[in-house]
Short mmCIF file of C-alpha atoms and ligand atoms in Angstrom, two decimals:
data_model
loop_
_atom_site.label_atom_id
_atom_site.label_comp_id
_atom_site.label_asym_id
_atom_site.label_seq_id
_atom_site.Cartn_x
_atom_site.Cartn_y
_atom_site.Cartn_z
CA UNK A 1 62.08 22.22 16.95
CA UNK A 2 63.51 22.39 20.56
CA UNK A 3 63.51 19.46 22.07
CA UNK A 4 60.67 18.90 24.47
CA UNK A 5 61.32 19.10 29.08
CA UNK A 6 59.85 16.95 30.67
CA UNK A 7 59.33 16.27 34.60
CA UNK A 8 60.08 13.26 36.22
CA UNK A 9 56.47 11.98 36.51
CA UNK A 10 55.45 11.65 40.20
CA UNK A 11 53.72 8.45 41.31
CA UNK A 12 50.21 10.77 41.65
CA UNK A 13 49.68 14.31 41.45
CA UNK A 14 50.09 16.59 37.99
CA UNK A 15 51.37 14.98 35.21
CA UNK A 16 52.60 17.79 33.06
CA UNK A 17 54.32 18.12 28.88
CA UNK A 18 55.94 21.01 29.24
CA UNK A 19 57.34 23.00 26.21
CA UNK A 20 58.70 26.15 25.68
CA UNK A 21 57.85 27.86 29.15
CA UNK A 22 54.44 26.70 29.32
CA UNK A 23 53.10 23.13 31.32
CA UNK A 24 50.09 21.48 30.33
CA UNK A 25 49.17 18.99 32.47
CA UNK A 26 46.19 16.63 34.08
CA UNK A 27 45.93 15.49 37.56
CA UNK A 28 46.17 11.70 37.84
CA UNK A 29 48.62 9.02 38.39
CA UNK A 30 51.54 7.09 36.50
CA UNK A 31 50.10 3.88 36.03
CA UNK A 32 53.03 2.32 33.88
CA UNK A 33 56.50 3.81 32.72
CA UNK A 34 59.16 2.24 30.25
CA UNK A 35 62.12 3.38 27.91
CA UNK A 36 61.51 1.25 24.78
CA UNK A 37 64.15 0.88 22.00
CA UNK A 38 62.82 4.40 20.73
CA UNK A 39 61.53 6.25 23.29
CA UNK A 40 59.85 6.51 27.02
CA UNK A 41 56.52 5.49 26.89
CA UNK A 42 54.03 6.16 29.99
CA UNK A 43 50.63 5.31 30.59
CA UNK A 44 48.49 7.57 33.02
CA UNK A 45 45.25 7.36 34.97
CA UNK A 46 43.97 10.70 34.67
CA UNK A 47 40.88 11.93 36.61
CA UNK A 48 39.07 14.55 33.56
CA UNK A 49 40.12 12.07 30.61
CA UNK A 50 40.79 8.81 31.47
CA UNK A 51 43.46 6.56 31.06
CA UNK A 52 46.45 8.48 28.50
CA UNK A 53 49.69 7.81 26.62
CA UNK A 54 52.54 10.21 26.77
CA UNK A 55 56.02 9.34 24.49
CA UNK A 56 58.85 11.26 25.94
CA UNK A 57 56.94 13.14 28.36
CA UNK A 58 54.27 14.57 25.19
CA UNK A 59 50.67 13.98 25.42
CA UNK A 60 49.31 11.58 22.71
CA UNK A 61 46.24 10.46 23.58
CA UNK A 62 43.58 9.83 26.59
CA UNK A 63 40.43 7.97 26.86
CA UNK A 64 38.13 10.74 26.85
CA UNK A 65 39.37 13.13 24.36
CA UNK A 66 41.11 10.92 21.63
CA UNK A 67 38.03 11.69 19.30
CA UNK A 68 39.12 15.11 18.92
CA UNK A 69 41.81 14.29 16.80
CA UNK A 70 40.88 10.73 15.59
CA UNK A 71 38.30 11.99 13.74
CA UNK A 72 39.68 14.64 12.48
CA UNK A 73 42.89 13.39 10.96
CA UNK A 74 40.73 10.81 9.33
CA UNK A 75 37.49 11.49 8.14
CA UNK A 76 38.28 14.15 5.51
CA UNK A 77 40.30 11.91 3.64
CA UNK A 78 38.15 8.58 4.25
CA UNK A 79 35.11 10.64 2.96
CA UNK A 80 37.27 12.08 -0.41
CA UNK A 81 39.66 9.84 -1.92
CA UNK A 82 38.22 8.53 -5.29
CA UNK A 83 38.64 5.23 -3.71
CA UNK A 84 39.07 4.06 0.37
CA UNK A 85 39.77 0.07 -0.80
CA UNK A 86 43.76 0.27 0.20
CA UNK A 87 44.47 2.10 3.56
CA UNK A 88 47.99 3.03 5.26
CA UNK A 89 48.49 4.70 8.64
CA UNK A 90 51.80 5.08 9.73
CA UNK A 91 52.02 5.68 13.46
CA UNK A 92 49.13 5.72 15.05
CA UNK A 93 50.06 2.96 17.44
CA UNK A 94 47.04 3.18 19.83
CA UNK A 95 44.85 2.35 17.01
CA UNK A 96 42.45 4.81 17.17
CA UNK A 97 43.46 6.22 13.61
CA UNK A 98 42.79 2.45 12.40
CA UNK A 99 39.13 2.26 13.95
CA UNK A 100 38.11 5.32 12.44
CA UNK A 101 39.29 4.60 9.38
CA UNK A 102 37.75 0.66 9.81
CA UNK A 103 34.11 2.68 10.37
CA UNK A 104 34.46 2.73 6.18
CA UNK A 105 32.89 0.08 4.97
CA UNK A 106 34.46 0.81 1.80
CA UNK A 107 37.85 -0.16 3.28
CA UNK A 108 39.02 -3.33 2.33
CA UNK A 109 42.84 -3.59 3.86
CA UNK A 110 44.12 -1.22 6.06
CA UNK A 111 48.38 -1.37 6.67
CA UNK A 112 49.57 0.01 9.89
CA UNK A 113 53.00 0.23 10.75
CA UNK A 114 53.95 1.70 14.23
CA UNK A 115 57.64 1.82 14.96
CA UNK A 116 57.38 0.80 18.58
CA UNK A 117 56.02 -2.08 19.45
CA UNK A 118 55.86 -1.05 23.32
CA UNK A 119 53.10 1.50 22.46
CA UNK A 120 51.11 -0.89 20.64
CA UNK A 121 51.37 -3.44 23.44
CA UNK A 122 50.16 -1.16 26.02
CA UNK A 123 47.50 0.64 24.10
CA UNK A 124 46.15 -2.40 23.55
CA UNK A 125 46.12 -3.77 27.33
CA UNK A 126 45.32 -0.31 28.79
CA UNK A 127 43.74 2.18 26.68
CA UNK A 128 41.79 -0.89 24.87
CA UNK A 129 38.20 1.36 24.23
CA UNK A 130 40.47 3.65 21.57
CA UNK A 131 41.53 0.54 19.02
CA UNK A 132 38.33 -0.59 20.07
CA UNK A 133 37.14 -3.00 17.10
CA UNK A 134 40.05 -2.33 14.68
CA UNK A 135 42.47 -5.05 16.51
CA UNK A 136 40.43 -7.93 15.98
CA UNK A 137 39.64 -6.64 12.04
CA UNK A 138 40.45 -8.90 9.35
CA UNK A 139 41.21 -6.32 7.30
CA UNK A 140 43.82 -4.82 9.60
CA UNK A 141 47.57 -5.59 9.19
CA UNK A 142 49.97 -4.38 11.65
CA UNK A 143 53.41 -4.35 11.34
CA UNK A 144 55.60 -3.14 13.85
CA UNK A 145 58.46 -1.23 11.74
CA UNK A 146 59.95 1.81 10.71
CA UNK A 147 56.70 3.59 8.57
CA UNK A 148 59.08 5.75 6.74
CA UNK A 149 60.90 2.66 4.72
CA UNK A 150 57.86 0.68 4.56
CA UNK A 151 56.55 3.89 2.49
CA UNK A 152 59.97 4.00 0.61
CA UNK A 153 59.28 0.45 -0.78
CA UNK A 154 55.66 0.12 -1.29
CA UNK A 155 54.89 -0.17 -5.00
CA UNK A 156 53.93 2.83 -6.69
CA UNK A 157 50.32 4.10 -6.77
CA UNK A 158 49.88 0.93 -4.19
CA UNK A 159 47.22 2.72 -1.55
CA UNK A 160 44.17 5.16 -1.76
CA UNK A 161 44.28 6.97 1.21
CA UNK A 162 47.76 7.58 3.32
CA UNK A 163 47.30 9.04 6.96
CA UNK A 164 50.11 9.90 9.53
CA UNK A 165 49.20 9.89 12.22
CA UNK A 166 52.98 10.76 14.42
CA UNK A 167 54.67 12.43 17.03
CA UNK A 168 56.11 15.52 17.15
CA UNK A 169 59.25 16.12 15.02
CA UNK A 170 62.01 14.74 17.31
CA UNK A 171 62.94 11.53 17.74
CA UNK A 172 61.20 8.52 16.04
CA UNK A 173 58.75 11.09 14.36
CA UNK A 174 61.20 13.79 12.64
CA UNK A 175 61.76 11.88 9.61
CA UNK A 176 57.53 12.21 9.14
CA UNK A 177 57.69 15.52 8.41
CA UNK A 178 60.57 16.43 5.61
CA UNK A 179 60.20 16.21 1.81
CA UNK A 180 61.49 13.24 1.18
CA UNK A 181 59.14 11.59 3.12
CA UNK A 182 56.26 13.33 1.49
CA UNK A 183 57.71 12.55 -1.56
CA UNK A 184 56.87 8.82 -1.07
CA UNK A 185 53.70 9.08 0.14
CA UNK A 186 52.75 10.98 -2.95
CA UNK A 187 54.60 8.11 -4.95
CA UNK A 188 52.39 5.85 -3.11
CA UNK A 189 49.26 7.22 -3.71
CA UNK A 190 46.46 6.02 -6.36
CA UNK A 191 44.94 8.76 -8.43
CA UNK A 192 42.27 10.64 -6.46
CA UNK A 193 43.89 9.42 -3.69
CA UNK A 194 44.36 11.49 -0.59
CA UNK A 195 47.39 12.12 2.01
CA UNK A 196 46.60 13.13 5.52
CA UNK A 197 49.08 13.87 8.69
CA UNK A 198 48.87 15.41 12.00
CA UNK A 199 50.94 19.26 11.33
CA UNK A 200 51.14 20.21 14.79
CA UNK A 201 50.01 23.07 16.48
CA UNK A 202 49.50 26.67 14.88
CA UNK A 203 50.19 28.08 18.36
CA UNK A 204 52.65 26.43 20.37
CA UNK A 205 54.70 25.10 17.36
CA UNK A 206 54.52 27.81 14.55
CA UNK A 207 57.15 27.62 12.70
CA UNK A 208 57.16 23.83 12.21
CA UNK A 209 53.49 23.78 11.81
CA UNK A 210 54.33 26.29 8.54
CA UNK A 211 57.05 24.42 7.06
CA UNK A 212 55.21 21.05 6.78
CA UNK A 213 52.17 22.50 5.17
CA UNK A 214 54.68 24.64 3.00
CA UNK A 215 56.75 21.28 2.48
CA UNK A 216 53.46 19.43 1.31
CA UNK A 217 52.11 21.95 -0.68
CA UNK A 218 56.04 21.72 -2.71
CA UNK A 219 55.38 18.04 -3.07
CA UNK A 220 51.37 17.71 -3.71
CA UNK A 221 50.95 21.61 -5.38
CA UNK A 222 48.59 21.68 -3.11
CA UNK A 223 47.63 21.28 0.40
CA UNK A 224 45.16 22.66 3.15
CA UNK A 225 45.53 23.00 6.87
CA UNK A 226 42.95 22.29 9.16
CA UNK A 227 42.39 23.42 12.64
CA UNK A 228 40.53 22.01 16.12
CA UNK A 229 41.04 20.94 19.33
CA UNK A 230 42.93 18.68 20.98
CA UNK A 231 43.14 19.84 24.96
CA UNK A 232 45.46 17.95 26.47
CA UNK A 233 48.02 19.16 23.18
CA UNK A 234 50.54 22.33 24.02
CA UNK A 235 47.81 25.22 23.68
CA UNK A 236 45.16 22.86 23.01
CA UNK A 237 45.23 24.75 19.40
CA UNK A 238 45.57 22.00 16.64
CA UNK A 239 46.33 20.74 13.07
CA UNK A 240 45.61 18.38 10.52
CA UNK A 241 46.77 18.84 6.36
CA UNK A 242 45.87 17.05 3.77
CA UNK A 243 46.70 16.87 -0.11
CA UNK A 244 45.84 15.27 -3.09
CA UNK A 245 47.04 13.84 -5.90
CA UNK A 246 44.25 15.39 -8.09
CA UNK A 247 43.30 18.67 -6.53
CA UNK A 248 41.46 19.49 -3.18
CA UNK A 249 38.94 16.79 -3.21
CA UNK A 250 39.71 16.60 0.72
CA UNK A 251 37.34 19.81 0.69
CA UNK A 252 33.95 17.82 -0.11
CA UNK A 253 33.45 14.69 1.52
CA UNK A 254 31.38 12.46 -0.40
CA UNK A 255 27.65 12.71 1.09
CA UNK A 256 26.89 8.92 1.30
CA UNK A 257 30.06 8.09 2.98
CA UNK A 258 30.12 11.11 5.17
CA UNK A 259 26.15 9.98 6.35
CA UNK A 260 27.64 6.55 6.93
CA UNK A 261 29.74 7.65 10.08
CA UNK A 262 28.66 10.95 11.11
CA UNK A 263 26.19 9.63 13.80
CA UNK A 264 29.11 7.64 15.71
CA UNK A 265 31.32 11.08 15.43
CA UNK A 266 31.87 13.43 18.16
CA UNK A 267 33.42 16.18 16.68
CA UNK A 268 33.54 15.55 13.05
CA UNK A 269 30.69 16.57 10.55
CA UNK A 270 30.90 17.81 7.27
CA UNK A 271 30.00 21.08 8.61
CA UNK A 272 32.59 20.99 11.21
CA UNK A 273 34.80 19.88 8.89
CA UNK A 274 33.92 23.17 6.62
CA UNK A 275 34.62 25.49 9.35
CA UNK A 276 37.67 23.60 10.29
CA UNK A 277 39.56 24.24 6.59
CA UNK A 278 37.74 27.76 6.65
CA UNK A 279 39.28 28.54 10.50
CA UNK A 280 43.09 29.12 8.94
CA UNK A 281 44.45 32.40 10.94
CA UNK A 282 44.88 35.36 9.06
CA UNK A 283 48.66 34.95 10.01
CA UNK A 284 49.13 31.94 8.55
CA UNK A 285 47.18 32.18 5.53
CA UNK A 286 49.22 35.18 4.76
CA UNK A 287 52.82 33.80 6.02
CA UNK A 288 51.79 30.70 3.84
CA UNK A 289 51.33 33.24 0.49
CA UNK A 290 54.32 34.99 1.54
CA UNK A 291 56.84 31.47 1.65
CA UNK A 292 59.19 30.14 -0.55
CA UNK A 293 59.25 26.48 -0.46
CA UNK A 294 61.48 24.99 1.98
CA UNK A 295 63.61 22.39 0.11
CA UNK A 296 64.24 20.04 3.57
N1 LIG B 1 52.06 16.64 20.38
C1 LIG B 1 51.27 15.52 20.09
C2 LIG B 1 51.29 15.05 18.68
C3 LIG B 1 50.68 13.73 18.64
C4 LIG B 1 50.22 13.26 17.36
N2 LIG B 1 49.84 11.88 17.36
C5 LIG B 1 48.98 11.47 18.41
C6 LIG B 1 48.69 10.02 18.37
C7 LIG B 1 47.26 9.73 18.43
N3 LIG B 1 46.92 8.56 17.72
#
């Protein structure tokens, strides 16, 4: 993937990602800006969505449209897996993965494990609505570590639901998206349990958007895109996949669990959800039949 360019952000003014010829940007100002150990994290004050967190000059999240992709990365698997009692995220470091997946009462002990500790520090102090209720859980554990070993030495068949919930592929992120990565999470998983992760966008980042639902499907046998919005994102197009370990239960969310959230959603429904799975482009769907498995 080439690496994203990024602008040196300007006190105020347009605050842009820009990737492959193309800027996306919001008007607003740079509230906060640091390199951590992994990566330059920046908090903005943006007038159309609120306060947002970029990572190496790439959008992640804002105040106003975080649901978008929250509740779609989550709620498919939350309202599948056989059972929701053991939950990891990896990523997902502004928590709003976490208080999705927290909405479940059926969730007993959710693991997140964020690499940088920077982005969980700020989230919380300036983006504090989008963890919302999940930092004060008892049943949420955070470690700040490297997602990808904690995944290598979980126990096998030690979680029911895996979600994550990354950056792009470069830096921290690119070891979330190759097999041997996906390899683990599948080790890690329960039966019936269910494996979700951001797969970037169909538009703006095609090719690696095909190889990690072509990777997945190598690893699980199976595995379904899903497409939606997320504005602020490089064409605003994007994507969510998910696998099982016993078939596509991701497809029918369980009524009585999907009920249980669906009136706090903003995007998500099971409906929505339907059309989401059923909006793969014709493209895709047919450069997906057409694939070999990658072996990376
Ligand atoms: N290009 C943006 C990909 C970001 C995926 N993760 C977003 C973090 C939201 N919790």
């Amino acid at each position: 993937m080439a690496e994203p360019v990024s602008t040196p952000n300007p006190a105020s003014g347009w605050i842009d990602e820009i990737f492959d010829g193309v800027r996306y940007g919001l008007e607003g100002r740079v509230l906060a800006e640091q390199t951590s150990a992994f990566q330059r994290v920046t908090i903005i004050d943006s007038q159309r969505y609120g306060k947002g967190l970029l990572l190496d000059g790439c959008w992640m999240t804002a105040e106003r449209q975080e649901r978008h992709y929250h509740e779609a990365i989550v709620h498919p698997a939350l309202c599948s897996a056989a059972s929701i009692e053991r939950v990891l995220v990896i990523g997902g470091g502004d928590g709003g993965t976490a208080r999705e997946c927290l909405r479940h009462s059926g969730v007993r002990h959710l693991d997140m494990v964020e690499i940088d500790g920077l982005v969980v520090e700020w989230s919380q102090q300036y983006l504090p609505s989008i963890g919302g209720s999940a930092w004060s859980d008892p049943r949420f554990h955070l470690t700040v570590g490297d997602g990808i070993a904690w995944a290598a030495n979980a126990p096998d068949a030690s979680y029911d639901v895996v979600i994550v919930d990354g950056s792009d592929p470069a830096g921290p992120a690119e070891g979330l998206f190759n097999r041997a990565f996906f390899e683990q999470c599948r080790r890690i998983l329960r039966p019936g349990g269910v494996f979700a992760t951001q797969s970037e966008s169909p538009e703006a980042f095609r090719q690696v958007h095909l190889d990690t639902v072509q990777l997945i499907r190598a690893v699980f046998g199976h595995a379904d895109p899903m497409y939606g919005w997320v504005p602020m994102y490089p064409s605003g197009w994007w994507s969510w996949t998910f696998a099982a370990i016993d078939g596509r239960r991701y497809l029918q969310p369980d009524p009585s669990r999907a009920a249980a959230v669906v009136d706090g959603c903003e995007i998500w429904s099971p409906r929505w959800q339907r059309g989401a799975f059923d909006a793969i482009p014709a493209a895709i769907e047919r450069s997906l039949r057409s694939l070999h498995s990658p072996s990376a």
